[in-house]
Tab-separated table of C-alpha atoms in Angstrom:
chain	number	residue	atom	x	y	z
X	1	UNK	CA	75.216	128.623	101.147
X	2	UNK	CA	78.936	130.121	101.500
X	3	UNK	CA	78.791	134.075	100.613
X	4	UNK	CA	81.299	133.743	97.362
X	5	UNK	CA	78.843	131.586	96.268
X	6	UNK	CA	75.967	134.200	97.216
X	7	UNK	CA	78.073	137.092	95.616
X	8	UNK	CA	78.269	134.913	92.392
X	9	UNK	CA	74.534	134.252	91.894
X	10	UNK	CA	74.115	138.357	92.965
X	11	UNK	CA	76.222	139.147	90.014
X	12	UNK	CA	75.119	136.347	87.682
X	13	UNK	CA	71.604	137.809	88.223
X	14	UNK	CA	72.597	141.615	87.685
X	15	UNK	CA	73.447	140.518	83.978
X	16	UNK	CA	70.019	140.116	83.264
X	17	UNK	CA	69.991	143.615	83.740
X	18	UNK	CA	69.085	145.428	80.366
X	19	UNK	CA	69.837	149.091	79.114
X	20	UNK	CA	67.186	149.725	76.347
X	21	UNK	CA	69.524	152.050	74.092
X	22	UNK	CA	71.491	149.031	73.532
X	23	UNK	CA	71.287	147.188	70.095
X	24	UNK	CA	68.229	144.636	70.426
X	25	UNK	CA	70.076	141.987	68.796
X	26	UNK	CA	73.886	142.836	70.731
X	27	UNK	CA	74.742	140.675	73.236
X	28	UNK	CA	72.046	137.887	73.042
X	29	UNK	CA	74.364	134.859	73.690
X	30	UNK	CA	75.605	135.680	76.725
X	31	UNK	CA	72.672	137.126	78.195
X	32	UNK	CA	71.175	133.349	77.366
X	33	UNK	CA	73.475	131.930	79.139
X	34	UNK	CA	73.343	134.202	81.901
X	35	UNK	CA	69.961	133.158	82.102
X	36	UNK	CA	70.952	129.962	82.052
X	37	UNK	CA	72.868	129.623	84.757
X	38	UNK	CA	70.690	131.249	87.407
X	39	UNK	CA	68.082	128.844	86.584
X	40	UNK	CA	70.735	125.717	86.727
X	41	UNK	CA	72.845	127.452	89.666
X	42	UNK	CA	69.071	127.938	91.657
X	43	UNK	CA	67.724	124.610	90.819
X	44	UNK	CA	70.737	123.277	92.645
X	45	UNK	CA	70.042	125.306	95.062
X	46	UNK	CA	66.293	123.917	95.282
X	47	UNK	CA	67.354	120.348	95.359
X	48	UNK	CA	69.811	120.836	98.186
X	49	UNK	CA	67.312	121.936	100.311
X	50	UNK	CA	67.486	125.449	100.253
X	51	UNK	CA	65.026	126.509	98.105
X	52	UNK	CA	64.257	129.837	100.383
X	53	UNK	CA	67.512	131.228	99.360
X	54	UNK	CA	66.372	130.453	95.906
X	55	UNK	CA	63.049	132.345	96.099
X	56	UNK	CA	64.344	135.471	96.032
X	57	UNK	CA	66.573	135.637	93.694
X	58	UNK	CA	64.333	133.757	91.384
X	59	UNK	CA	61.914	136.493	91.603
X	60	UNK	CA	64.336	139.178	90.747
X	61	UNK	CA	65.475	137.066	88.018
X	62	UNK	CA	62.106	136.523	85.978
X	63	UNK	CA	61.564	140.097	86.907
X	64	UNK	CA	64.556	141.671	84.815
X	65	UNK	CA	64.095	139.200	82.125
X	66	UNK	CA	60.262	140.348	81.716
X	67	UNK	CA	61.459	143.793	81.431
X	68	UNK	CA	64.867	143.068	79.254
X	69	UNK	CA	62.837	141.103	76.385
X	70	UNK	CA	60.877	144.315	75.811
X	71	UNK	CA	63.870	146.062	74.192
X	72	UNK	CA	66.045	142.540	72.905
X	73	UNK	CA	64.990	140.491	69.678
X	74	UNK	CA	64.078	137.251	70.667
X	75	UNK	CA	62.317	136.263	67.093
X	76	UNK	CA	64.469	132.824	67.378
X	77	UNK	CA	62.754	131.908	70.603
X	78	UNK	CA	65.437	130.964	72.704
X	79	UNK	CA	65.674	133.507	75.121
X	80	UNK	CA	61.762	133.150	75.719
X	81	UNK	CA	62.344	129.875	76.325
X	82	UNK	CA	65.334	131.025	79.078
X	83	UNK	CA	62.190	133.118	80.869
X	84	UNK	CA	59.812	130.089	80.937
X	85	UNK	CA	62.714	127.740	82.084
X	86	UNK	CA	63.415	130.434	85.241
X	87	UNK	CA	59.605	130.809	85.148
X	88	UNK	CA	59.118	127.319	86.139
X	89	UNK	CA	62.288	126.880	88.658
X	90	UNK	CA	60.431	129.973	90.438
X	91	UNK	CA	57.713	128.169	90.807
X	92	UNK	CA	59.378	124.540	91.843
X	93	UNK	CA	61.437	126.789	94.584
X	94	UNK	CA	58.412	128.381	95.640
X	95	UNK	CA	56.420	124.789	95.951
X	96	UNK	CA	59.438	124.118	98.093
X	97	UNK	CA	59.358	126.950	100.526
X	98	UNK	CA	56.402	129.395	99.921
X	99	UNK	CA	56.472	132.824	100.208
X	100	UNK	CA	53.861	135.324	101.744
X	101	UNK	CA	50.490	133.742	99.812
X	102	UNK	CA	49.370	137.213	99.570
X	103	UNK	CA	52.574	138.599	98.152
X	104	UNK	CA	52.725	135.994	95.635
X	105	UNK	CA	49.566	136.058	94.323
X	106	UNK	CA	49.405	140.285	94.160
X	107	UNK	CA	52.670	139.435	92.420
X	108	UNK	CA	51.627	136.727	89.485
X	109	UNK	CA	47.911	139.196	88.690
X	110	UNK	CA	50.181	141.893	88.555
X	111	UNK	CA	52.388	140.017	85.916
X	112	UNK	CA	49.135	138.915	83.375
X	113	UNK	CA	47.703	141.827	83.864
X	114	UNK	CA	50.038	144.872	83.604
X	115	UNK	CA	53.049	142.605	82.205
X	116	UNK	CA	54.101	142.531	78.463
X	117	UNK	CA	52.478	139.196	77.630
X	118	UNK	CA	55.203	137.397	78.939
X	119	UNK	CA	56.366	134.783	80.575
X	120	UNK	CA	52.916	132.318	80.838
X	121	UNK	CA	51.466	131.899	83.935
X	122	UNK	CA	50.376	128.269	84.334
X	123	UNK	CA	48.532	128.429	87.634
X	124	UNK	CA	48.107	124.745	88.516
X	125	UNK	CA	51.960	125.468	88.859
X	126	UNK	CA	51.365	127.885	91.770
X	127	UNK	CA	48.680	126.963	93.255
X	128	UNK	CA	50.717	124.649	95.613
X	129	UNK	CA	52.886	127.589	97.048
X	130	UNK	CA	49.882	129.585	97.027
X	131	UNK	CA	47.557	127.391	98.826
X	132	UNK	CA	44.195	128.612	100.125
X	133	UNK	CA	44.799	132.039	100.945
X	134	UNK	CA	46.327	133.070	97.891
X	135	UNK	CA	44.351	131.689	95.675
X	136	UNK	CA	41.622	133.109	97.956
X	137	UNK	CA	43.838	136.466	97.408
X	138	UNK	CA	44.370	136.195	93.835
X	139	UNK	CA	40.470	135.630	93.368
X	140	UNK	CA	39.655	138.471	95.058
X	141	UNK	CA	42.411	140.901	93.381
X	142	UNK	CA	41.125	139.318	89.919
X	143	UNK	CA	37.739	140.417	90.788
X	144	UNK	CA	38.737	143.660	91.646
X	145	UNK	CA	40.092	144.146	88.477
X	146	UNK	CA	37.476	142.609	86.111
X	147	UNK	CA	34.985	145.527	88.147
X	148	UNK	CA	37.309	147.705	86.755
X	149	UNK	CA	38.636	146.560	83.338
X	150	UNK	CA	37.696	148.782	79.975
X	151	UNK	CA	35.306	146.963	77.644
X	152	UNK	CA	37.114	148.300	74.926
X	153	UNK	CA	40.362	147.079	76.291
X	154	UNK	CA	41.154	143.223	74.734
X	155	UNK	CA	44.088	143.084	77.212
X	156	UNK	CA	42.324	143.711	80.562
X	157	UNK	CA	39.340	141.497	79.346
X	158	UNK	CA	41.633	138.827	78.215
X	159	UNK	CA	43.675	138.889	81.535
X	160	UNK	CA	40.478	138.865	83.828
X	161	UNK	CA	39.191	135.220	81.854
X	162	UNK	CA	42.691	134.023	81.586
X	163	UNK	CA	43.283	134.291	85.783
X	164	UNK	CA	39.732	133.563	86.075
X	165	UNK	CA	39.465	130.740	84.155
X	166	UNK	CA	42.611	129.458	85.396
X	167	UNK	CA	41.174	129.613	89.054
X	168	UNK	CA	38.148	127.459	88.270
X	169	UNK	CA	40.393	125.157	87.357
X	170	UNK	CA	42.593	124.609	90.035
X	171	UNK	CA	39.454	124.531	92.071
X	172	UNK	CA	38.860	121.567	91.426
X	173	UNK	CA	35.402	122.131	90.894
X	174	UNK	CA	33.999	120.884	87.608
X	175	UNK	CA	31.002	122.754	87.515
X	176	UNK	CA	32.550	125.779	88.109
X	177	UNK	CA	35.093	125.121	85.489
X	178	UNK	CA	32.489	124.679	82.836
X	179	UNK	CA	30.320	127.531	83.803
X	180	UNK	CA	33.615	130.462	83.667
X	181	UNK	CA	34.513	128.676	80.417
X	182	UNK	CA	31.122	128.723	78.683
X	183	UNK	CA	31.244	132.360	79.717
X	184	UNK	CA	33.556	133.026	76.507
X	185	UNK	CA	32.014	130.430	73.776
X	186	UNK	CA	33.718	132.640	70.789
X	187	UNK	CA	35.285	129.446	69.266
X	188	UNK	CA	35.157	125.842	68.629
X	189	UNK	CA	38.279	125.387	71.069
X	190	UNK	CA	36.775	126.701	74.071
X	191	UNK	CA	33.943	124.369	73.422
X	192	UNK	CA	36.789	121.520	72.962
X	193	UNK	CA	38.511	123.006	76.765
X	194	UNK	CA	34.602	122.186	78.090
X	195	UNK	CA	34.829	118.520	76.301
X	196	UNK	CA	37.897	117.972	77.995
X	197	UNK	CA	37.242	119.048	81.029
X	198	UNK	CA	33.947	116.987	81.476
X	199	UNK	CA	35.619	113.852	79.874
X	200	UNK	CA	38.590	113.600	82.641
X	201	UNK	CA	35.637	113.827	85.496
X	202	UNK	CA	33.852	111.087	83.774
X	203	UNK	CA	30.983	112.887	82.862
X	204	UNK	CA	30.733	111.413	79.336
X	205	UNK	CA	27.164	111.850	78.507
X	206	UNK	CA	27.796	115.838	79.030
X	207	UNK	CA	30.971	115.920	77.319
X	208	UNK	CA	29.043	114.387	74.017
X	209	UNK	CA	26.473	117.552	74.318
X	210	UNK	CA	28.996	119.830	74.455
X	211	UNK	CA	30.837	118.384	71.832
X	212	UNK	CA	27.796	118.622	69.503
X	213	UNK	CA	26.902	122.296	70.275
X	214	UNK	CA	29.810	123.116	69.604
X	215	UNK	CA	29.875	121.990	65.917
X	216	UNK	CA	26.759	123.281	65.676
X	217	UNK	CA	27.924	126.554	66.160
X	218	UNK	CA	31.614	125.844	64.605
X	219	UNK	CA	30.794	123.403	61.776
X	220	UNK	CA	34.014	124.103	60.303
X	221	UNK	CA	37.751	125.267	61.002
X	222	UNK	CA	40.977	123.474	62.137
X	223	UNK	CA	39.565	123.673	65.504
X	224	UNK	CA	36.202	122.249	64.961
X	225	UNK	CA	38.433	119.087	63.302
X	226	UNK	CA	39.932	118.997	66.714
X	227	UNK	CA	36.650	119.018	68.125
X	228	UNK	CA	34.913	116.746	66.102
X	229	UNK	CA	37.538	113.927	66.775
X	230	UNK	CA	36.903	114.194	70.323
X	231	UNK	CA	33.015	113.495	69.651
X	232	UNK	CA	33.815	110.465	67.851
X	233	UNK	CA	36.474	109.058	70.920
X	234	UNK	CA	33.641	109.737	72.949
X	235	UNK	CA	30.787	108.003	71.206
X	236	UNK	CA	33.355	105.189	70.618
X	237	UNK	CA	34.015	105.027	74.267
X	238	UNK	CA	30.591	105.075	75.479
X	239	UNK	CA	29.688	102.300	72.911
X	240	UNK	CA	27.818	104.251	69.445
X	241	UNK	CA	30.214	103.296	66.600
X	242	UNK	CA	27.090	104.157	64.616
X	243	UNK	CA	26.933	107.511	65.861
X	244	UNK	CA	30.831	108.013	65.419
X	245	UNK	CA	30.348	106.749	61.511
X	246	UNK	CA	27.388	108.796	61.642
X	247	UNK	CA	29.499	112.150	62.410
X	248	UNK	CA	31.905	111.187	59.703
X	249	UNK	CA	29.700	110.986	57.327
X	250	UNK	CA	27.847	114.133	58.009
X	251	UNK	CA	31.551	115.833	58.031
X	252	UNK	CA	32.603	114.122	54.681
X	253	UNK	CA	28.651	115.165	53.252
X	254	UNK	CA	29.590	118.821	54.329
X	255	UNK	CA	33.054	119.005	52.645
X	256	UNK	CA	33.709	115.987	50.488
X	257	UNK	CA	38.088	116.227	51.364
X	258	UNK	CA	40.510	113.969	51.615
X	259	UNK	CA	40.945	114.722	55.047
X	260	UNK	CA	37.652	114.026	56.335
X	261	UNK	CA	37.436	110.837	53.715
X	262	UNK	CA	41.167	109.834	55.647
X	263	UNK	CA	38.332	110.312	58.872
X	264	UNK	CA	36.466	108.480	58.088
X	265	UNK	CA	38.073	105.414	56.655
X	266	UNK	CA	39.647	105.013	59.726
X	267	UNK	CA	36.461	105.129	62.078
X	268	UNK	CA	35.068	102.696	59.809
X	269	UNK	CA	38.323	100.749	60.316
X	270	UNK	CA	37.809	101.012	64.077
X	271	UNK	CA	33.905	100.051	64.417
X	272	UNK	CA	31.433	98.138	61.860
X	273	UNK	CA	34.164	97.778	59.291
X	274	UNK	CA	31.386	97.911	56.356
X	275	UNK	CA	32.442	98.705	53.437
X	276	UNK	CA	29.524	100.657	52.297
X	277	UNK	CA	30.316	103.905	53.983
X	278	UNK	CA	33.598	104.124	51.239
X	279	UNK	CA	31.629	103.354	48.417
X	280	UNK	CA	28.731	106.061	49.595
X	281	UNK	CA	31.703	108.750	50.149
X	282	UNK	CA	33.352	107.828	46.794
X	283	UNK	CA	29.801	108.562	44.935
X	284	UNK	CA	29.191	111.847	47.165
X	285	UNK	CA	32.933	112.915	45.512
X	286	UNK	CA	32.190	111.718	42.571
X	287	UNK	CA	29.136	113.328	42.382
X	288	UNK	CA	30.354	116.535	43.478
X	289	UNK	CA	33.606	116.419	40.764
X	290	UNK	CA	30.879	115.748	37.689
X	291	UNK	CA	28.950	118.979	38.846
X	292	UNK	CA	31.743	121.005	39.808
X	293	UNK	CA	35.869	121.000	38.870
X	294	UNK	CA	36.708	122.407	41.546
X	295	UNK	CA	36.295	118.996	42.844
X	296	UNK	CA	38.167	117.250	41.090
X	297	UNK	CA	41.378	117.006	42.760
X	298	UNK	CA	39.513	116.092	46.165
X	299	UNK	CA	37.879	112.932	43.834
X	300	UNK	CA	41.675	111.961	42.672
X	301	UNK	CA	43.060	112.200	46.476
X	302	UNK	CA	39.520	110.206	47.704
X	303	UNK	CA	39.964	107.276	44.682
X	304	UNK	CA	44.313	106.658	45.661
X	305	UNK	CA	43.585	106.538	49.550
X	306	UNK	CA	41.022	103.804	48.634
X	307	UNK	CA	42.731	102.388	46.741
X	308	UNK	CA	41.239	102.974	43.417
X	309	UNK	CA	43.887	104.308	41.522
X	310	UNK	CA	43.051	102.863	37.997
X	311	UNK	CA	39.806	104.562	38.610
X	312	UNK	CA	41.754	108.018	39.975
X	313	UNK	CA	44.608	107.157	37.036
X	314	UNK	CA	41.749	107.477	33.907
X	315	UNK	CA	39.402	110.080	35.352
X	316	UNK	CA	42.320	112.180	36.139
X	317	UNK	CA	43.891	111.867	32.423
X	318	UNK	CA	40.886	112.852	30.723
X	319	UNK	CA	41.231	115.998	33.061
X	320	UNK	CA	44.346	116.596	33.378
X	321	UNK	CA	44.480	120.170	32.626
X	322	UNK	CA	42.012	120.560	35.759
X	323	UNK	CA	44.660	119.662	38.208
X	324	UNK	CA	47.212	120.813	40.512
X	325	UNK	CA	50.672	120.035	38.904
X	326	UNK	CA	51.437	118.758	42.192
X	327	UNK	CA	49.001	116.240	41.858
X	328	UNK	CA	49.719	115.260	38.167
X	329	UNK	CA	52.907	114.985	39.108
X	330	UNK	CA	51.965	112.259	42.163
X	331	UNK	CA	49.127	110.831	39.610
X	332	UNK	CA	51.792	110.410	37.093
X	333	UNK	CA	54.259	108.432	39.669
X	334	UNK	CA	52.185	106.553	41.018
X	335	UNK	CA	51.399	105.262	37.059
X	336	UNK	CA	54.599	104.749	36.335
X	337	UNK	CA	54.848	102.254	38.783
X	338	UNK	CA	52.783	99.855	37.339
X	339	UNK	CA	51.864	100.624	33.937
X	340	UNK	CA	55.095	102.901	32.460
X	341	UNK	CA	54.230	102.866	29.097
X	342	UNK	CA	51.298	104.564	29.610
X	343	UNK	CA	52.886	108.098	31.375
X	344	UNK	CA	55.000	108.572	28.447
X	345	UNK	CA	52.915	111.422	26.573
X	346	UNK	CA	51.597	112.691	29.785
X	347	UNK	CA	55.291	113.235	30.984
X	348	UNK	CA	55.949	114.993	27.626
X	349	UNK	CA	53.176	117.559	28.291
X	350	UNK	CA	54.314	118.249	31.401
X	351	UNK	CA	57.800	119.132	30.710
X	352	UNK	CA	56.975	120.857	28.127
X	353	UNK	CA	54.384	122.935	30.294
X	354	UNK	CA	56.888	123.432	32.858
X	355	UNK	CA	59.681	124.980	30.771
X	356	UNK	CA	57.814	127.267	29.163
X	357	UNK	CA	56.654	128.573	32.722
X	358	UNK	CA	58.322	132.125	33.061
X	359	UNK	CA	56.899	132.958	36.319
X	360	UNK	CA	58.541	129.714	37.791
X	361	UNK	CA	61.922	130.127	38.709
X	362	UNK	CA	62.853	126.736	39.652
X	363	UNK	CA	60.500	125.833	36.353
X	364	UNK	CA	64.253	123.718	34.875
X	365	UNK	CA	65.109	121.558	38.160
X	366	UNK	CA	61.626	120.567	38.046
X	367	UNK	CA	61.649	119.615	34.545
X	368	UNK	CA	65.094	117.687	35.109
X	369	UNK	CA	63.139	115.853	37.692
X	370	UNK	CA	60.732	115.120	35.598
X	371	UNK	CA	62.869	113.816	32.870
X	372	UNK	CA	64.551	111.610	34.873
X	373	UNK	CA	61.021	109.870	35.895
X	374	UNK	CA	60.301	109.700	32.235
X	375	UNK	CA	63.785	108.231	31.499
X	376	UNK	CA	63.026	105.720	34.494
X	377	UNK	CA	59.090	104.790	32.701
X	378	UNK	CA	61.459	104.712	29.058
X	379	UNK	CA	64.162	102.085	31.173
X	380	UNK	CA	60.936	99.774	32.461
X	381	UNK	CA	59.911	98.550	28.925
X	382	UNK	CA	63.922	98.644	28.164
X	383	UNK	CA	63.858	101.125	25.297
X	384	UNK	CA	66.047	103.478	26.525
X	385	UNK	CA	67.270	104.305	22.778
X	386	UNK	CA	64.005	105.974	21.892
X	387	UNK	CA	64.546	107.991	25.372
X	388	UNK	CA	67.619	109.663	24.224
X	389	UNK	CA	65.639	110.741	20.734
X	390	UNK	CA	63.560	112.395	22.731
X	391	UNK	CA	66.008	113.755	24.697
X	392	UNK	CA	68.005	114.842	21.734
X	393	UNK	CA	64.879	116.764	19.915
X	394	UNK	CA	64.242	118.463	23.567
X	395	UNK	CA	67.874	119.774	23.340
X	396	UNK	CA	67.487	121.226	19.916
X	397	UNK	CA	63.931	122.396	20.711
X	398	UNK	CA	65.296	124.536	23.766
X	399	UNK	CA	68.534	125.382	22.169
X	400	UNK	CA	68.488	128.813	22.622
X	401	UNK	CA	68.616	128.120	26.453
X	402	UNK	CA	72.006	127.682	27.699
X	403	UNK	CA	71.219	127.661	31.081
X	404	UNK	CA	68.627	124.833	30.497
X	405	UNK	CA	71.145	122.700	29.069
X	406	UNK	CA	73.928	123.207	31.569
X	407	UNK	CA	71.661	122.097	34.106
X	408	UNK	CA	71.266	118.652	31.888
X	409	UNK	CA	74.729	117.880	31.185
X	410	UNK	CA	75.120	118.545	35.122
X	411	UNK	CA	72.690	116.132	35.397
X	412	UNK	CA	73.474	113.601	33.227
X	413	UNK	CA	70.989	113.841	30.797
């Protein structure tokens, strides 16, 4: 490397230099692209073969960006994503031509542990450059700081089972994986992190056990979704389509939604293909709607995904007041389709409801949008005249709002 070209990546890397009295939000641009082209100007660098000039500099770069985020705005996300982008050409020049292991891994426990939270530190990454006596290193430094880490402190806990956890991993011991990870069972995710991990070893029968205590202590949660589908790839996989219909069921029994009905349908899809798993989840719904209106709407999403939608089309009208106006307003399209004639009065309500909603400020483009679907159900059964009476005795009903009536001669109506 010529020494212009040295003195050019010495100042490009001095920019990333930050004074904290300075606006947060000044300068942002051009520190990106600062950042920017270290990474690019290094990654050359690495790919020419001289990664160990790289090193270095790659190190003081993350370094000064860790620090300079503390006092810049970076709400948008882009410079964070500058610091993971040097973050991971540190590591690629370090996989190239590793540093001390010992100074390297003292250096990435310092960073989760006394850092800001910033950048990630993805150790499978590292463990490369670090090779056998770092990670031994970085084990032992971890320990040495989990002996000494304040139970009352989340970050010093959390950055022990972070490295620790991470460590197991790269091990490459499975057992030890799952034991450091069912050290922290607080969620239905960590029991989804065990799933996984047993699954890619081919341990199937374990995964499946896992899976289930988990929902046994999560039954419920975005996660435990997440969780749940992986139970039912496994018991597909390992041949029990009855047991993966089995665990839709019980999660559609538990919480009669469309999402777990969507679930369900398509396991059903996928194994035995019997039809008699819809109709028992459509009488569970339906069930649950008669004794409680809460359920309603979850019966009129269950009936149009299976295809029911007279069915969902007269139980919803003679309840229509019990719904969502999103959904009367799909129930109501998906009417007019087929039967226009019969959306007519329904539309009618629903305008009117909607312009008399104060508390709505959008409450006239939705009832222009409306119109125009009722003008559309009027123009199906070609009597378009009796349309514009309509139209006409809604303009002299709502007279007395101009702004109402600008919007309609913008829009035609």
């Amino acid at each position: 490397m010529r020494a212009k070209d040295t003195k050019e990546l010495t100042v490009l890397v001095d920019r990333l230099r930050r004074d904290r009295r300075r606006d947060p939000y000044a300068g942002r641009d051009a520190y990106s692209r600062a950042a920017r082209e270290v990474a690019d100007r290094c990654q050359r660098l690495v790919d020419a073969g001289q990664a160990a000039v790289a090193v270095p500099v790659l190190r003081k770069a993350v370094d000064r960006m860790t620090s300079a985020l503390l006092y810049m705005d970076s709400s948008s996300g882009v410079l964070g994503n500058d610091l993971t982008n040097l973050m991971e050409v540190y590591a690629r020049a370090c996989r190239a031509a590793p540093p001390r292991p010992a100074g390297l891994a003292g250096w990435l426990v310092k960073l989760v542990c006394d850092g800001p939270g910033w950048p990630d530190v993805v150790l499978r990454e590292w463990a490369p450059a670090l090779g056998a006596k770092g990670l031994t290193e970085m084990a032992r430094l971890v320990d040495e700081r989990a002996a000494a880490a304040d139970p009352d402190n989340w970050h010093q806990q959390w950055a022990v089972r972070y490295l620790r956890e991470q460590l197991a991993e790269v091990s490459g011991d499975v057992d030890r994986h799952v034991r450091v990870l069912a050290e922290h069972l607080v969620s239905a995710d960590q029991y989804g992190r065990i799933v996984r991990v047993l699954a890619q070893a081919h341990r199937l029968a374990e995964a499946i056990n896992w899976a289930r205590r988990g929902l046994v202590e999560y039954p419920s949660g975005y996660q435990s979704v997440k969780l749940r589908d992986l139970l039912v790839r496994l018991l597909i996989e390992t041949g029990e389509p009855g047991a993966a219909v089995a665990e839709r069921r019980a999660a559609f029994d538990g919480q009669p939604a469309i999402d777990n009905f969507r679930s369900l349908l398509a396991t059903v899809a996928e194994t035995d293909r019997d039809a008699a798993h819809t109709e028992w989840a459509l009488a569970v719904v339906r069930d649950r709607a008669a004794r409680q209106e809460g359920y309603l709407p979850d019966l009129i999403d269950v009936l149009v995904l299976a295809g029911r939608d007279d069915e969902a089309w007269h139980t919803g009208l003679a309840r229509l007041d019990e719904l969502p106006t999103r959904q009367r307003v799909d129930l109501l399209e998906l009417r007019r389709r087929t039967h226009p004639a019969e959306v007519r009065e329904p539309y009618r309500a629903l305008i009117d409801a909607q312009l008399l909603d104060s508390y709505d400020k959008r409450r006239y483009d939705k009832a222009i949008t409306l119109l125009r679907s009722l003008r559309e159900a009027y123009t199906a059964t070609s009597e378009t005249a009796q349309f514009d009476a309509y139209l006409r005795a809604l303009r002299a009903e709502h007279k007395r709002r101009p702004t109402f009536l600008a919007k309609l001669d913008a829009a035609r109506l």
